[in-house]
């Protein structure tokens, strides 16, 4: 019996003359005289495998000539050198078995190119297209590259909880998790009678819990689903996204920035070598010049600016912004993109933001006005990474928590980490979908996650 083989392995490794058996979905059928050319794709790579089905096949008239886009097939045959341009080999079929038909009248994916908007409405079929198929492979390769990178750097992976009672970012964007019926939400403290005995929600960040393990294991990371009830219908925001959060003990802001830059370069390098075929597709059809831009990100140092320098740069910009800038306001995507695309022409690390616009856990700078924060901004997207050195001094942290209106009892465990063996420590969060956008050049974040959740939309 022939070994079942993935198309990627057939195209890259199998010698001419070998007998192969392959499963996949039909992209197109073209007839030429007594022959049918079948383009088969199994998702293992962008390229299709061309199958030659000749009229001698038992089911040639009854089935092969009725095949249409979307049918699933099992093909057995011999690998031969291909005379056609653009492919080295093809399969001369000895058997073509139809596993599942796809009615050509109703199958929504046709040979022509569909818009990403159209494809969003068919989340169950869009992975079968070239672009969304490539996104899925790049996403998976980046995910694996993240684990490999942190493993090689000596980090321990920690699984932080999805259900939590601490709102790390304090931005009021936590989805509530409750078993109470609407009628039971009464009184001053309705959640006292709830499942957890107090208000719980879906995590907005695993950072606070990651800090616990950084203060026992030194270098840790957490990587998982993150939720924000943020009513921003933009091409960069999701209500459910994946965040990668490394946390390092005995580390300051400088070490944090260096680790983030090394990591981004390693991930971009992994994509360039491991996803070359898919990135070439994006370069050609989605974002011209993508591979050159990624190569520069991999090879050139990032540019450093303090927040104050960035604001000065923006104030002198020879263009208008929808949101005017002055010291003290948070930067908007338009400002962030200007800094990378026009000023630095490279990723920019902005540091030392005003204390008032950043969360309570960031370390207060000596000037008392700014914190040891850093955001990494990239072209086309804006903020890719947000991180900081954490406030390790008990008194300063307690004062900042009180100022932020946090319940000291509820966050007592977080303060304890500063009472018992506190050390300088730092970390950052990388929005995984924004990374996939950056690496693929895809415009809309809804197209780089298999099942996007956005305000008003969670279809399946
Ligand atoms: O800057 P953020 O809010 O930082 C934190 O949550 C920290 N606790 C991270 C840390 O220091 N451990 O979020 C980190 C990143 C952002 O830079 C952005 O890339 C991404 O998460 N992000 C989102 N991505 C998609 N949709 C959203 N709604 C996002 N909100 C943040
Ligand atoms: Mg941020």
Coordinates of C-alpha atoms and ligand atoms in Angstrom, one line a residue:
X1 CA 0.0 0.0 0.0
X2 CA 1.2 3.5 -0.7
X3 CA 1.9 5.7 2.3
X4 CA -0.6 8.5 2.8
X5 CA 1.4 11.7 2.2
X6 CA 0.9 15.5 2.7
X7 CA 1.2 17.6 -0.4
X8 CA 4.0 19.6 1.1
X9 CA 6.1 16.5 1.6
X10 CA 5.3 15.2 -1.9
X11 CA 6.4 18.5 -3.5
X12 CA 9.6 18.9 -1.4
X13 CA 10.8 15.4 -0.8
X14 CA 9.3 12.6 -2.8
X15 CA 11.4 11.3 -5.7
X16 CA 9.9 10.9 -9.2
X17 CA 8.6 7.4 -9.7
X18 CA 7.3 6.9 -6.2
X19 CA 3.7 5.8 -5.6
X20 CA 1.8 8.2 -3.5
X21 CA -1.7 8.4 -1.9
X22 CA -3.0 11.8 -1.0
X23 CA -6.2 13.3 0.4
X24 CA -7.4 16.9 -0.3
X25 CA -9.9 19.3 -1.6
X26 CA -10.3 20.1 -5.3
X27 CA -9.4 23.7 -6.2
X28 CA -10.1 23.4 -9.9
X29 CA -10.7 20.9 -12.7
X30 CA -9.7 21.5 -16.3
X31 CA -10.5 19.1 -19.1
X32 CA -8.3 18.7 -22.1
X33 CA -9.3 16.0 -24.6
X34 CA -9.2 12.7 -22.9
X35 CA -7.6 14.1 -19.7
X36 CA -8.7 16.0 -16.7
X37 CA -6.2 18.1 -14.7
X38 CA -7.2 18.3 -11.0
X39 CA -5.6 20.9 -8.7
X40 CA -5.6 19.4 -5.2
X41 CA -4.9 21.2 -2.0
X42 CA -4.7 19.7 1.5
X43 CA -3.8 22.8 3.5
X44 CA -0.2 21.6 4.2
X45 CA 1.2 24.3 1.9
X46 CA 0.1 27.0 -0.5
X47 CA 0.9 25.1 -3.7
X48 CA -1.6 22.7 -5.2
X49 CA -0.7 19.2 -6.4
X50 CA -1.6 18.7 -10.0
X51 CA -3.2 15.4 -10.7
X52 CA -3.6 13.9 -14.2
X53 CA -6.8 11.8 -14.5
X54 CA -7.0 9.9 -17.8
X55 CA -10.1 8.6 -19.4
X56 CA -9.0 5.0 -18.7
X57 CA -10.0 5.5 -15.0
X58 CA -13.0 3.4 -14.1
X59 CA -15.0 6.4 -12.8
X60 CA -13.7 8.9 -15.4
X61 CA -17.1 9.5 -17.1
X62 CA -19.3 8.9 -14.1
X63 CA -17.4 10.9 -11.5
X64 CA -14.1 12.6 -12.5
X65 CA -15.8 14.6 -15.2
X66 CA -18.4 15.8 -12.7
X67 CA -15.9 17.0 -10.0
X68 CA -16.1 20.6 -9.0
X69 CA -14.4 23.0 -6.7
X70 CA -14.6 22.0 -3.0
X71 CA -15.0 18.2 -3.5
X72 CA -12.9 16.1 -1.3
X73 CA -10.8 13.3 -2.9
X74 CA -8.4 10.5 -2.3
X75 CA -5.9 10.1 -5.1
X76 CA -3.5 7.2 -5.6
X77 CA -0.9 7.4 -8.4
X78 CA 2.7 7.8 -9.5
X79 CA 4.8 10.9 -9.2
X80 CA 6.1 12.0 -12.6
X81 CA 8.2 15.0 -13.8
X82 CA 5.8 17.7 -14.9
X83 CA 6.2 19.4 -18.3
X84 CA 4.0 22.3 -17.0
X85 CA 5.6 25.6 -15.9
X86 CA 5.7 26.4 -12.2
X87 CA 5.7 22.8 -10.9
X88 CA 8.4 20.1 -10.9
X89 CA 6.2 17.1 -10.4
X90 CA 2.6 16.0 -10.8
X91 CA 0.7 12.8 -10.1
X92 CA -0.5 10.4 -12.8
X93 CA -3.6 9.0 -11.1
X94 CA -4.3 5.3 -10.9
X95 CA -7.4 5.9 -8.8
X96 CA -9.5 8.9 -7.9
X97 CA -11.9 8.3 -5.1
X98 CA -14.6 10.9 -4.3
X99 CA -14.9 11.2 -0.6
X100 CA -17.4 14.1 -0.5
X101 CA -19.2 16.1 -3.2
X102 CA -19.7 19.9 -3.1
X103 CA -22.6 21.2 -5.1
X104 CA -21.3 23.7 -7.6
X105 CA -24.5 25.7 -7.5
X106 CA -24.3 26.4 -3.8
X107 CA -20.6 26.1 -2.8
X108 CA -19.7 29.7 -2.0
X109 CA -16.0 29.6 -3.0
X110 CA -15.4 30.0 -6.7
X111 CA -12.3 30.3 -8.7
X112 CA -12.4 34.1 -8.7
X113 CA -10.9 36.1 -5.8
X114 CA -13.3 36.9 -3.0
X115 CA -13.0 40.0 -0.8
X116 CA -11.9 39.5 2.8
X117 CA -15.3 41.0 3.9
X118 CA -17.2 38.3 1.9
X119 CA -15.0 35.6 3.4
X120 CA -15.6 36.8 7.0
X121 CA -19.2 35.8 6.5
X122 CA -18.1 32.2 5.9
X123 CA -15.7 31.6 8.7
X124 CA -16.3 27.8 8.2
X125 CA -15.0 27.8 4.6
X126 CA -12.5 30.6 4.4
X127 CA -9.5 28.5 5.6
X128 CA -9.8 26.8 2.2
X129 CA -8.7 29.9 0.4
X130 CA -5.1 30.8 -0.5
X131 CA -4.8 33.8 1.8
X132 CA -6.7 32.6 4.8
X133 CA -5.0 29.2 4.5
X134 CA -1.6 30.9 4.5
X135 CA -2.6 33.0 7.5
X136 CA -3.4 29.8 9.5
X137 CA 0.0 28.3 8.7
X138 CA 1.9 31.5 9.5
X139 CA -0.1 31.9 12.8
X140 CA 0.8 28.3 13.8
X141 CA 4.5 28.7 12.8
X142 CA 4.7 31.9 14.9
X143 CA 3.0 30.2 17.9
X144 CA 5.5 27.4 17.8
X145 CA 8.4 29.9 17.3
X146 CA 7.3 31.7 20.5
X147 CA 7.4 28.6 22.6
X148 CA 10.8 27.6 21.0
X149 CA 12.2 31.1 21.7
X150 CA 11.3 31.2 25.3
X151 CA 12.3 27.6 25.9
X152 CA 15.7 28.3 24.4
X153 CA 16.0 31.5 26.6
X154 CA 15.3 29.4 29.7
X155 CA 11.8 30.6 30.5
X156 CA 9.1 28.5 32.2
X157 CA 5.6 28.5 30.7
X158 CA 2.9 29.3 33.3
X159 CA -0.8 28.8 32.6
X160 CA -2.5 31.8 34.1
X161 CA -6.3 31.7 34.7
X162 CA -8.9 32.7 32.2
X163 CA -11.4 33.4 35.0
X164 CA -10.0 35.9 37.5
X165 CA -11.0 38.4 40.1
X166 CA -8.2 40.9 39.4
X167 CA -8.5 43.6 36.7
X168 CA -4.8 44.0 35.8
X169 CA -5.2 47.0 33.5
X170 CA -7.9 48.7 35.6
X171 CA -9.6 50.0 32.5
X172 CA -13.0 48.6 33.3
X173 CA -13.0 46.3 30.3
X174 CA -13.5 43.0 32.1
X175 CA -16.3 40.8 30.9
X176 CA -18.2 39.5 34.0
X177 CA -18.5 35.8 34.5
X178 CA -21.7 35.0 36.4
X179 CA -24.3 32.3 37.0
X180 CA -26.8 34.9 38.3
X181 CA -29.9 35.5 36.3
X182 CA -30.7 39.1 35.4
X183 CA -33.4 39.3 38.1
X184 CA -30.9 38.2 40.8
X185 CA -28.6 41.2 40.2
X186 CA -29.8 43.2 43.1
X187 CA -28.6 44.9 46.2
X188 CA -25.4 46.6 47.0
X189 CA -23.3 43.5 46.4
X190 CA -25.2 41.2 44.1
X191 CA -22.0 39.1 43.4
X192 CA -21.8 38.0 47.0
X193 CA -24.4 35.4 46.1
X194 CA -22.7 34.6 42.8
X195 CA -20.7 31.4 41.9
X196 CA -17.4 32.7 43.2
X197 CA -18.8 34.8 46.0
X198 CA -17.6 37.9 44.4
X199 CA -17.4 39.5 41.0
X200 CA -15.3 37.5 38.6
X201 CA -14.4 38.1 35.0
X202 CA -12.5 36.9 32.0
X203 CA -8.8 37.9 32.2
X204 CA -7.6 41.1 30.5
X205 CA -4.0 40.1 31.1
X206 CA -2.1 37.3 32.9
X207 CA 0.6 39.6 34.1
X208 CA -0.2 39.9 37.8
X209 CA -0.3 36.1 38.1
X210 CA 2.8 35.8 35.9
X211 CA 4.6 38.1 38.4
X212 CA 3.9 35.5 41.1
X213 CA 5.9 32.9 39.2
X214 CA 8.6 35.3 38.1
X215 CA 9.2 35.9 41.8
X216 CA 9.8 32.1 42.3
X217 CA 11.2 31.0 38.9
X218 CA 12.9 34.0 37.6
X219 CA 11.9 33.9 33.9
X220 CA 8.4 32.9 33.0
X221 CA 5.8 33.5 30.2
X222 CA 2.1 33.1 29.8
X223 CA 0.5 32.8 26.4
X224 CA -3.3 32.5 26.0
X225 CA -6.7 34.0 25.3
X226 CA -7.3 37.4 26.7
X227 CA -10.6 39.3 26.7
X228 CA -11.5 42.9 26.6
X229 CA -15.0 44.4 26.5
X230 CA -13.5 47.4 24.6
X231 CA -16.1 49.0 22.3
X232 CA -13.5 49.8 19.6
X233 CA -14.5 48.6 16.1
X234 CA -11.1 49.1 14.6
X235 CA -8.9 46.9 12.4
X236 CA -6.6 46.3 15.4
X237 CA -9.0 45.4 18.2
X238 CA -10.7 42.2 19.1
X239 CA -12.8 41.3 22.2
X240 CA -11.0 38.0 22.4
X241 CA -7.4 37.9 21.4
X242 CA -4.2 36.0 22.4
X243 CA -1.5 37.7 24.4
X244 CA 2.0 36.6 25.1
X245 CA 3.4 37.9 28.4
X246 CA 6.9 37.2 29.5
X247 CA 7.9 38.3 33.0
X248 CA 11.5 38.5 34.3
X249 CA 12.8 38.9 37.8
X250 CA 16.1 40.8 38.5
X251 CA 15.4 42.8 35.3
X252 CA 14.9 46.5 34.6
X253 CA 13.4 48.4 31.8
X254 CA 16.5 48.1 29.7
X255 CA 16.6 44.3 30.0
X256 CA 12.9 44.2 29.2
X257 CA 13.3 46.2 26.0
X258 CA 16.3 44.2 24.9
X259 CA 14.4 40.9 25.4
X260 CA 11.4 42.2 23.4
X261 CA 13.5 43.4 20.5
X262 CA 15.5 40.1 20.4
X263 CA 12.2 38.2 20.5
X264 CA 10.5 40.2 17.7
X265 CA 13.6 39.7 15.5
X266 CA 13.7 36.0 16.2
X267 CA 10.0 35.6 15.4
X268 CA 10.3 37.6 12.2
X269 CA 13.3 35.6 11.2
X270 CA 11.4 32.3 11.9
X271 CA 8.6 33.4 9.6
X272 CA 11.0 34.5 6.9
X273 CA 12.7 31.1 6.8
X274 CA 9.8 28.8 7.7
X275 CA 6.9 30.5 5.8
X276 CA 8.7 31.8 2.7
X277 CA 6.1 30.5 0.3
X278 CA 3.2 32.0 2.2
X279 CA 5.0 35.3 2.8
X280 CA 5.7 35.5 -1.0
X281 CA 1.9 35.3 -1.5
X282 CA 1.3 38.1 0.9
X283 CA 4.1 40.2 -0.6
X284 CA 2.5 39.8 -4.1
X285 CA -1.2 40.1 -3.3
X286 CA -1.7 41.7 0.1
X287 CA 1.2 44.0 1.0
X288 CA 3.8 44.9 -1.6
X289 CA 7.3 45.0 -0.3
X290 CA 6.4 43.0 2.8
X291 CA 9.5 40.7 2.7
X292 CA 11.9 43.6 2.4
X293 CA 10.3 45.4 5.3
X294 CA 10.4 42.2 7.5
X295 CA 14.0 41.7 6.5
X296 CA 14.9 45.2 7.7
X297 CA 13.0 44.6 11.0
X298 CA 15.1 41.5 11.5
X299 CA 18.4 43.1 10.6
X300 CA 18.3 46.7 11.9
X301 CA 18.2 48.0 15.4
X302 CA 14.9 49.5 16.7
X303 CA 14.8 53.2 17.4
X304 CA 14.4 54.5 21.0
X305 CA 12.5 57.6 22.0
X306 CA 11.2 58.8 25.3
X307 CA 7.5 59.8 25.4
X308 CA 8.6 63.4 25.8
X309 CA 10.8 63.2 22.7
X310 CA 8.0 61.5 20.8
X311 CA 5.6 64.3 21.7
X312 CA 8.1 66.9 20.5
X313 CA 8.5 65.0 17.3
X314 CA 4.8 64.9 16.8
X315 CA 4.3 68.5 17.6
X316 CA 6.7 69.4 14.8
X317 CA 5.2 67.0 12.3
X318 CA 4.4 68.5 9.0
X319 CA 0.9 67.1 8.9
X320 CA -2.3 67.3 10.9
X321 CA -3.6 64.6 13.2
X322 CA -7.2 63.9 14.0
X323 CA -6.2 63.9 17.7
X324 CA -3.9 66.8 18.6
X325 CA -0.9 65.9 20.7
X326 CA 0.4 67.6 23.9
X327 CA 2.4 66.3 26.8
X328 CA 0.1 64.2 29.0
X329 CA -2.2 62.7 26.4
X330 CA -2.0 59.1 25.3
X331 CA -0.7 58.4 21.8
X332 CA -3.2 57.3 19.2
X333 CA -2.6 54.8 16.4
X334 CA -2.1 57.7 13.9
X335 CA 0.7 59.1 16.1
X336 CA 2.3 55.7 16.6
X337 CA 2.3 55.0 12.9
X338 CA 3.8 58.4 12.1
X339 CA 6.7 57.8 14.4
X340 CA 7.5 54.4 12.8
X341 CA 6.6 55.1 9.2
X342 CA 7.8 58.7 8.8
X343 CA 10.2 59.6 11.6
X344 CA 12.2 56.3 12.2
X345 CA 11.3 54.1 9.3
X346 CA 11.9 51.3 11.8
X347 CA 10.1 49.9 14.8
X348 CA 10.1 52.5 17.6
X349 CA 10.3 51.8 21.4
X350 CA 8.7 54.7 23.3
X351 CA 9.6 54.8 27.0
X352 CA 8.7 56.7 30.1
X353 CA 5.1 57.6 29.6
X354 CA 3.3 60.0 32.0
X355 CA 2.3 58.2 35.1
X356 CA -1.3 59.4 34.9
X357 CA -2.1 57.5 31.6
X358 CA -0.6 54.1 32.6
X359 CA -1.7 51.4 35.1
X360 CA -0.9 51.3 38.8
X361 CA 1.8 48.5 38.6
X362 CA 4.3 50.4 36.5
X363 CA 7.4 51.6 38.3
X364 CA 7.5 55.3 39.1
X365 CA 10.5 57.2 37.7
X366 CA 12.6 59.4 39.8
X367 CA 11.0 62.5 38.3
X368 CA 7.7 61.4 39.9
X369 CA 5.8 62.3 36.7
X370 CA 6.6 59.3 34.4
X371 CA 6.8 55.6 34.7
X372 CA 9.2 52.9 33.4
X373 CA 6.9 51.9 30.6
X374 CA 7.7 50.9 27.1
X375 CA 5.6 50.4 24.0
X376 CA 6.9 49.0 20.8
X377 CA 5.3 50.6 17.8
X378 CA 5.5 49.2 14.3
X379 CA 4.5 50.3 10.8
X380 CA 1.0 49.6 9.6
X381 CA -0.3 48.8 13.1
X382 CA 1.0 51.1 15.8
X383 CA 1.3 49.4 19.3
X384 CA 2.5 45.8 19.0
X385 CA 3.9 45.5 22.5
X386 CA 3.2 47.2 25.8
X387 CA 5.4 46.6 28.8
X388 CA 7.1 48.0 31.8
X389 CA 9.4 47.6 34.8
X390 CA 7.0 46.8 37.7
X391 CA 6.9 48.8 40.9
X392 CA 8.8 46.6 43.4
X393 CA 8.8 49.1 46.3
X394 CA 6.0 48.3 48.8
X395 CA 5.3 51.9 49.9
X396 CA 5.3 53.4 46.4
X397 CA 3.1 50.6 45.1
X398 CA 0.6 50.8 48.0
X399 CA 0.3 54.5 47.4
X400 CA -0.3 54.1 43.7
X401 CA -2.9 51.4 44.3
X402 CA -4.7 53.6 46.8
X403 CA -4.7 56.4 44.3
X404 CA -6.1 54.1 41.6
X405 CA -8.9 53.2 44.0
X406 CA -8.0 49.5 44.3
X407 CA -9.3 47.3 47.1
X408 CA -6.2 46.7 49.1
X409 CA -7.5 43.6 50.7
X410 CA -8.4 42.0 47.4
X411 CA -4.9 42.8 46.0
X412 CA -3.2 41.9 49.3
X413 CA -1.4 39.0 47.6
X414 CA 0.1 41.3 45.0
X415 CA 1.4 43.6 47.8
X416 CA 2.8 40.5 49.6
X417 CA 5.1 39.9 46.6
X418 CA 6.7 43.3 47.7
X419 CA 6.8 42.4 51.4
X420 CA 8.6 39.1 51.0
X421 CA 11.7 39.0 48.9
X422 CA 10.8 41.7 46.4
X423 CA 13.1 42.2 43.5
X424 CA 13.2 44.6 40.5
X425 CA 11.3 42.8 37.7
X426 CA 9.8 43.6 34.3
X427 CA 7.8 42.2 31.5
X428 CA 5.7 43.0 28.5
X429 CA 2.6 41.9 26.6
X430 CA 2.6 41.2 22.8
X431 CA -0.8 41.1 21.0
X432 CA -0.4 37.9 19.0
X433 CA -2.9 38.8 16.3
X434 CA -1.2 42.1 15.8
X435 CA 2.1 40.2 15.3
X436 CA 0.3 38.0 12.8
X437 CA -1.0 41.1 11.0
X438 CA 2.5 42.6 11.1
X439 CA 4.1 39.5 9.6
X440 CA 1.5 38.9 6.9
X441 CA 0.6 42.5 6.1
X442 CA -3.1 41.6 6.5
X443 CA -5.1 44.8 7.0
X444 CA -7.8 43.7 9.3
X445 CA -7.3 41.9 12.6
X446 CA -10.5 39.9 12.0
X447 CA -8.7 38.1 9.2
X448 CA -5.8 36.8 11.3
X449 CA -7.7 34.9 14.0
X450 CA -9.9 32.0 13.0
X451 CA -13.0 33.1 14.8
X452 CA -13.0 36.9 15.5
X453 CA -15.1 38.3 18.3
X454 CA -15.9 41.9 18.0
X455 CA -18.7 44.2 19.3
X456 CA -22.0 42.8 17.9
X457 CA -20.3 39.7 16.4
X458 CA -19.7 36.2 17.6
X459 CA -21.3 34.0 14.9
X460 CA -20.1 30.5 15.7
Ligands
LIG1 O1 -0.7 47.3 26.4 P1 -1.5 46.2 27.0 O2 -2.9 46.6 27.5 O3 -0.6 45.6 28.2 C1 -1.0 44.7 29.1 O4 -2.0 44.1 29.2 C2 0.1 44.4 30.1 N1 -0.5 43.7 31.3 C3 1.2 43.5 29.4 C4 2.3 43.2 30.3 O5 3.1 44.1 30.6 N2 2.5 41.9 30.7 O6 -1.7 45.0 26.0 C5 -0.6 44.4 25.5 C6 -0.7 44.2 24.0 C7 -0.9 45.5 23.2 O7 0.3 46.1 22.9 C8 -1.6 45.0 21.9 O8 -0.6 44.5 21.0 C9 -2.5 43.9 22.4 O9 -1.9 43.5 23.7 N3 -3.8 44.3 22.6 C10 -4.9 43.9 21.8 N4 -4.9 43.1 20.7 C11 -6.0 42.9 20.1 N5 -7.2 43.4 20.5 C12 -7.3 44.2 21.6 N6 -8.4 44.7 22.1 C13 -6.0 44.4 22.3 N7 -5.7 45.1 23.4 C14 -4.4 45.0 23.6
LIG2 MG1 -0.8 49.2 25.9

